[in-house]
Amino acid sequence: MLCGNDIAKAKALLEAGDVVAVPTETVYGLAANALNSKAVSKIFSVKGRPDFDPLIVHAASKEEAFAWAKELPNEALALAEAFWPGPLTLVLLKKSVIPSEVTSGLETLGLRVPNHALLRSLLQTLDFPLAAPSANPFGYISPTTAAHVADQLGARIPYILDGGPCTIGLESTIVGFESGKAVILRPGHIQKEDIAQVIGYTPKRRESPAERPPAPGMLSSHYSPKTPMEWMEGKHLVGNNEGVLYFSGRQKPEGHAYEILSEQGHLTEAARRLYGCLRSLDKQGLKKIWVELIPEGIGNAEALKDRLNRAVGKQPLSS
Ligand code: TXA
Ligand code: MG
């Protein structure tokens, strides 16, 4: 495995049908030529990803992204104009040139124009779009640095394009359409209030149908460390060999392992640091990671709460 910022090298590997890890503003992705079904299958085998979990396709511009969509609802165009390049994925009906491996057989396709300079330069030099899920083994925490990718997939991929730490740190907001009306399939940095500003109403959150979730980010245990996690509710003592993920706090706790998401309790910093903090606690061989509840009144913490609920495997009792 090699790591660097050589766009020509990444391009050559992708053109040859190989996979390359790429930076985005949300999390690192594991990319392949979205028009080449063999290359796309490599993504699934490297990640150990089940074949029912569709991939997001990344393009250099909204024109290039929409070239793969069969229909373009007015609201999708308005959202793309407002938020692309950026952390928004739009799920639209796909054209048949997109192989069914990309969409796990679905008629719809997730499209995104990422906002990361190095990745945008790469996309501009390619004459195909990039299918890319997050660059982690299936079910584990998403990577927000090249080192996170190298840690887990380094032995299985030929190159990591290193674009520095991700500035947002949580995966994109996913928006689908039902009879032309927007619905949120996965909360993210772009919030329903931001979307309402553009389309004139607050989109509903689509909950998971039991058997086959439309977005497997909806699987209840996902984005998880290997160490058991539990919400820290009420008063209690941290046991031997247990650690704590604190939301905020300026005093250094003593006597146990810990990470603090944001000393001053800022949501954007907490989101950016979440996956790195979970990884670092997960490496310490702890028996348990306690998770401090996110306080009320600090703004819209929906995306952060969503990822923490999935990492812990359940919502806090007090929510
Ligand atoms: O920020 C992101 O979205 C990152 C970066 C790399 O772009 N990507 C990402 O990909 O998080 P992934 O594969 O880890 O999560 C993509 C989610 C999956 O849960 C998938 O099911 C959903 O998007 N998805 C993709 N295509 C879909 C479709 N046609 N309908 C419903 N959900 C879809
Ligand atoms: Mg993922």
XYZ file of C-alpha atoms and ligand atoms in Angstrom:
353
model
C 0.000 0.000 0.000
C 1.135 3.492 -0.798
C -0.135 6.763 0.500
C 0.369 10.238 -1.001
C -1.229 13.019 -2.990
C -0.331 11.804 -6.475
C -3.428 12.351 -8.621
C -1.807 10.795 -11.708
C -1.151 7.595 -9.796
C -4.711 7.453 -8.458
C -6.026 8.075 -11.971
C -3.887 5.295 -13.508
C -5.043 2.763 -10.899
C -8.711 3.724 -11.310
C -8.446 3.539 -15.107
C -6.967 0.059 -14.743
C -10.069 -1.014 -12.778
C -8.490 -0.934 -9.338
C -9.748 0.612 -6.088
C -8.217 3.730 -4.465
C -9.081 5.340 -1.120
C -9.959 9.014 -1.594
C -10.539 11.942 0.761
C -13.842 13.799 0.945
C -15.062 16.531 3.290
C -17.211 13.961 5.170
C -15.222 10.711 5.490
C -12.671 8.849 3.325
C -14.199 6.788 0.510
C -13.076 3.586 -1.209
C -13.429 4.492 -4.878
C -13.665 2.624 -8.180
C -14.870 3.363 -11.718
C -18.661 3.409 -11.323
C -19.161 2.284 -14.941
C -17.002 -0.838 -14.543
C -18.866 -3.586 -12.713
C -15.716 -5.623 -12.034
C -14.017 -2.646 -10.422
C -17.161 -2.002 -8.374
C -17.207 -5.631 -7.152
C -13.709 -5.095 -5.751
C -15.104 -2.434 -3.418
C -17.540 -4.975 -1.971
C -14.895 -7.652 -1.494
C -12.289 -5.312 0.056
C -14.868 -3.948 2.540
C -16.628 -7.233 3.240
C -19.776 -5.324 2.348
C -22.992 -7.284 1.760
C -24.201 -6.987 -1.819
C -27.583 -5.532 -0.794
C -25.953 -2.259 0.338
C -25.839 0.225 -2.590
C -22.967 2.670 -3.225
C -22.932 6.439 -3.704
C -21.608 7.754 -7.031
C -19.383 10.843 -6.913
C -19.059 13.301 -9.808
C -17.097 16.501 -10.492
C -20.107 18.773 -11.061
C -23.884 18.738 -10.855
C -24.117 18.480 -14.657
C -21.926 15.371 -14.601
C -23.836 13.919 -11.651
C -27.257 14.463 -13.196
C -26.073 12.893 -16.460
C -26.600 9.522 -14.676
C -30.145 10.279 -13.496
C -33.184 9.341 -15.571
C -35.418 11.977 -14.007
C -34.656 15.180 -12.198
C -37.319 16.411 -9.753
C -37.326 20.227 -9.422
C -36.530 19.926 -5.742
C -33.457 17.797 -6.462
C -32.121 20.483 -8.793
C -32.791 23.191 -6.215
C -31.024 21.197 -3.481
C -28.032 20.530 -5.743
C -27.777 24.230 -6.556
C -27.908 25.099 -2.871
C -25.586 22.443 -1.434
C -23.252 21.002 -4.123
C -20.360 20.668 -3.973
C -21.027 19.487 -0.423
C -22.161 16.812 2.021
C -25.505 15.976 0.377
C -26.416 12.774 -1.477
C -29.495 12.777 -3.728
C -31.186 9.455 -4.511
C -32.694 9.567 -8.003
C -33.888 7.111 -10.679
C -30.800 5.865 -12.505
C -29.943 5.443 -16.165
C -29.224 1.892 -17.288
C -25.521 2.569 -18.064
C -24.894 2.491 -14.311
C -24.244 -1.188 -13.576
C -26.647 -2.862 -11.167
C -23.692 -3.796 -8.907
C -23.440 -0.119 -7.930
C -27.051 0.132 -6.779
C -27.460 -3.441 -5.502
C -30.134 -3.950 -8.110
C -32.165 -0.857 -7.141
C -33.633 1.400 -9.819
C -32.394 4.405 -7.866
C -28.884 5.793 -7.507
C -27.226 7.904 -4.796
C -25.374 10.886 -6.352
C -23.028 13.352 -4.719
C -20.629 16.140 -5.752
C -18.048 16.179 -2.959
C -16.387 19.342 -1.743
C -12.737 18.400 -1.415
C -10.115 20.080 -3.614
C -7.893 17.039 -4.199
C -10.799 14.713 -4.972
C -12.411 17.291 -7.262
C -9.128 17.606 -9.211
C -9.044 13.824 -9.566
C -12.684 13.646 -10.687
C -12.049 16.374 -13.273
C -9.250 14.333 -14.889
C -11.365 11.149 -15.116
C -13.885 10.376 -17.823
C -16.035 8.280 -15.482
C -17.652 8.911 -12.078
C -16.477 7.196 -8.887
C -18.557 4.772 -6.851
C -17.374 5.089 -3.261
C -18.679 3.914 0.106
C -16.848 4.890 3.271
C -13.383 3.254 3.338
C -13.889 1.024 6.394
C -14.604 -2.675 6.869
C -18.403 -3.094 6.763
C -20.089 -2.165 10.060
C -16.992 -0.510 11.567
C -16.362 3.192 12.204
C -15.812 5.353 9.086
C -12.284 6.754 8.524
C -11.615 10.473 8.763
C -7.848 10.392 8.087
C -5.604 8.499 5.645
C -4.031 6.768 8.678
C -7.453 5.368 9.690
C -7.799 3.870 6.204
C -4.248 2.479 6.254
C -4.876 0.923 9.660
C -7.677 -1.281 8.469
C -7.572 -1.600 4.705
C -3.903 -0.784 4.037
C -2.975 -4.360 3.207
C -5.861 -4.755 0.762
C -5.661 -1.623 -1.415
C -2.932 -0.283 -3.717
C -3.152 3.450 -2.934
C -4.565 5.995 -0.497
C -4.912 9.536 -1.805
C -4.140 11.564 1.314
C -6.121 14.801 1.472
C -5.615 15.454 5.187
C -8.201 15.056 7.955
C -11.853 15.343 6.892
C -13.321 18.701 7.854
C -16.902 17.519 8.571
C -16.324 14.013 9.915
C -19.841 12.535 9.514
C -21.244 11.001 6.334
C -23.399 13.040 3.950
C -27.095 13.744 4.463
C -29.032 11.419 2.128
C -32.238 12.744 0.537
C -34.608 10.599 -1.522
C -37.862 11.493 -3.280
C -41.329 10.000 -2.866
C -43.812 11.273 -5.459
C -41.470 14.216 -6.021
C -41.340 15.103 -2.301
C -38.032 15.036 -0.436
C -37.483 12.578 2.444
C -34.374 12.258 4.615
C -32.864 8.763 4.485
C -29.802 9.571 6.617
C -29.261 12.736 8.702
C -25.958 14.569 8.262
C -24.249 17.935 8.395
C -26.926 19.484 6.151
C -29.976 19.550 8.376
C -33.681 19.320 7.656
C -33.989 23.020 8.529
C -31.366 23.872 5.853
C -33.295 21.767 3.355
C -36.611 23.369 4.343
C -35.120 26.786 3.486
C -34.696 25.585 -0.108
C -37.828 23.508 -0.736
C -40.303 25.333 1.495
C -41.251 22.454 3.830
C -39.497 20.228 6.361
C -38.762 16.838 4.829
C -39.857 13.763 6.806
C -37.335 11.340 8.190
C -37.842 7.965 6.557
C -37.625 5.208 9.137
C -36.237 1.824 8.351
C -38.587 -0.845 6.994
C -37.699 -3.930 9.057
C -36.259 -6.364 6.541
C -34.394 -4.489 3.893
C -33.457 -0.943 4.907
C -33.391 1.542 1.982
C -30.189 2.966 3.512
C -28.212 0.423 5.557
C -26.878 3.271 7.675
C -30.305 2.530 9.138
C -29.203 -0.862 10.431
C -29.390 -0.365 14.170
C -25.829 -1.493 14.910
C -23.483 0.232 12.502
C -20.600 2.671 12.676
C -19.535 0.621 15.734
C -16.286 -0.020 17.579
C -15.533 -3.592 18.685
C -15.570 -2.620 22.385
C -19.078 -2.790 23.925
C -20.573 0.690 24.357
C -23.231 1.930 26.727
C -24.944 5.243 27.417
C -23.832 6.819 30.682
C -27.162 7.715 32.283
C -27.492 9.112 35.764
C -24.712 8.857 38.353
C -22.316 5.972 38.253
C -18.696 5.008 38.672
C -16.385 4.090 35.854
C -15.127 0.539 36.530
C -11.716 -0.957 36.114
C -10.531 -1.041 32.546
C -13.513 0.982 31.312
C -13.320 4.228 29.345
C -15.576 7.214 28.705
C -16.422 9.231 25.626
C -17.281 12.659 27.038
C -19.224 15.150 24.960
C -17.558 18.155 26.578
C -15.580 19.204 29.635
C -12.564 21.371 30.323
C -11.281 19.388 33.296
C -9.176 16.321 32.668
C -10.858 13.269 34.206
C -8.568 11.024 36.255
C -8.295 7.302 36.789
C -9.771 6.084 33.527
C -9.259 6.227 29.762
C -11.317 8.904 28.018
C -11.772 11.144 24.997
C -13.531 14.524 24.955
C -15.408 15.290 21.728
C -15.279 19.053 22.181
C -13.913 20.685 25.318
C -16.189 23.675 24.863
C -19.156 21.622 23.674
C -19.210 22.729 20.020
C -21.254 20.458 17.772
C -19.180 20.830 14.608
C -15.985 20.011 16.469
C -17.661 17.053 18.183
C -18.848 15.692 14.814
C -15.420 16.138 13.243
C -13.731 14.291 16.106
C -16.310 11.537 16.778
C -14.878 8.695 14.684
C -11.254 9.423 15.603
C -12.136 9.430 19.327
C -14.054 6.156 19.003
C -11.120 4.552 17.201
C -8.648 5.662 19.797
C -10.783 4.304 22.688
C -11.412 1.104 20.739
C -7.660 0.464 20.469
C -7.095 0.430 24.214
C -8.457 -3.037 24.975
C -11.147 -1.638 27.304
C -14.008 -3.754 28.648
C -16.529 -1.024 27.963
C -16.863 2.495 26.577
C -19.406 4.672 28.408
C -20.903 7.486 26.330
C -21.914 10.762 27.916
C -25.358 11.980 26.832
C -25.400 14.960 24.485
C -26.836 17.877 26.475
C -30.050 19.571 25.336
C -29.957 23.108 24.038
C -26.684 23.024 22.109
C -28.287 23.177 18.672
C -29.373 20.469 16.260
C -27.419 17.343 17.208
C -29.560 14.956 15.126
C -26.742 13.545 12.967
C -24.349 13.122 15.892
C -27.068 11.442 17.984
C -27.940 9.185 15.061
C -24.326 7.938 14.703
C -23.889 7.520 18.459
C -27.168 5.575 18.740
C -25.936 3.260 16.005
C -22.493 2.866 17.581
C -24.023 2.033 20.987
C -26.716 -0.071 19.296
C -29.622 1.725 21.011
C -31.003 5.100 22.053
C -30.541 6.380 25.598
C -33.511 5.579 27.891
C -33.960 9.238 28.693
C -34.388 10.328 25.084
O -20.397 11.157 2.985
C -20.653 10.111 2.389
O -21.782 9.867 1.942
C -19.519 9.084 2.242
C -18.446 9.667 1.322
C -17.365 8.671 0.986
O -19.036 10.205 0.175
N -20.029 7.849 1.718
C -20.756 7.011 2.455
O -21.030 5.827 1.783
O -21.105 7.217 3.584
P -21.602 4.535 2.495
O -21.675 3.517 1.428
O -20.811 4.215 3.677
O -23.046 4.923 2.857
C -23.910 5.205 1.796
C -25.326 4.987 2.163
C -25.594 3.530 2.386
O -26.231 3.359 3.633
C -26.487 3.196 1.228
O -27.415 2.239 1.519
C -27.151 4.520 0.882
O -26.118 5.412 1.061
N -27.575 4.497 -0.505
C -26.820 4.445 -1.601
N -27.575 4.359 -2.704
C -28.864 4.338 -2.280
C -30.124 4.218 -2.936
N -30.222 4.086 -4.246
N -31.241 4.229 -2.173
C -31.164 4.345 -0.820
N -29.997 4.433 -0.161
C -28.859 4.432 -0.870
Mg -20.312 3.559 5.464
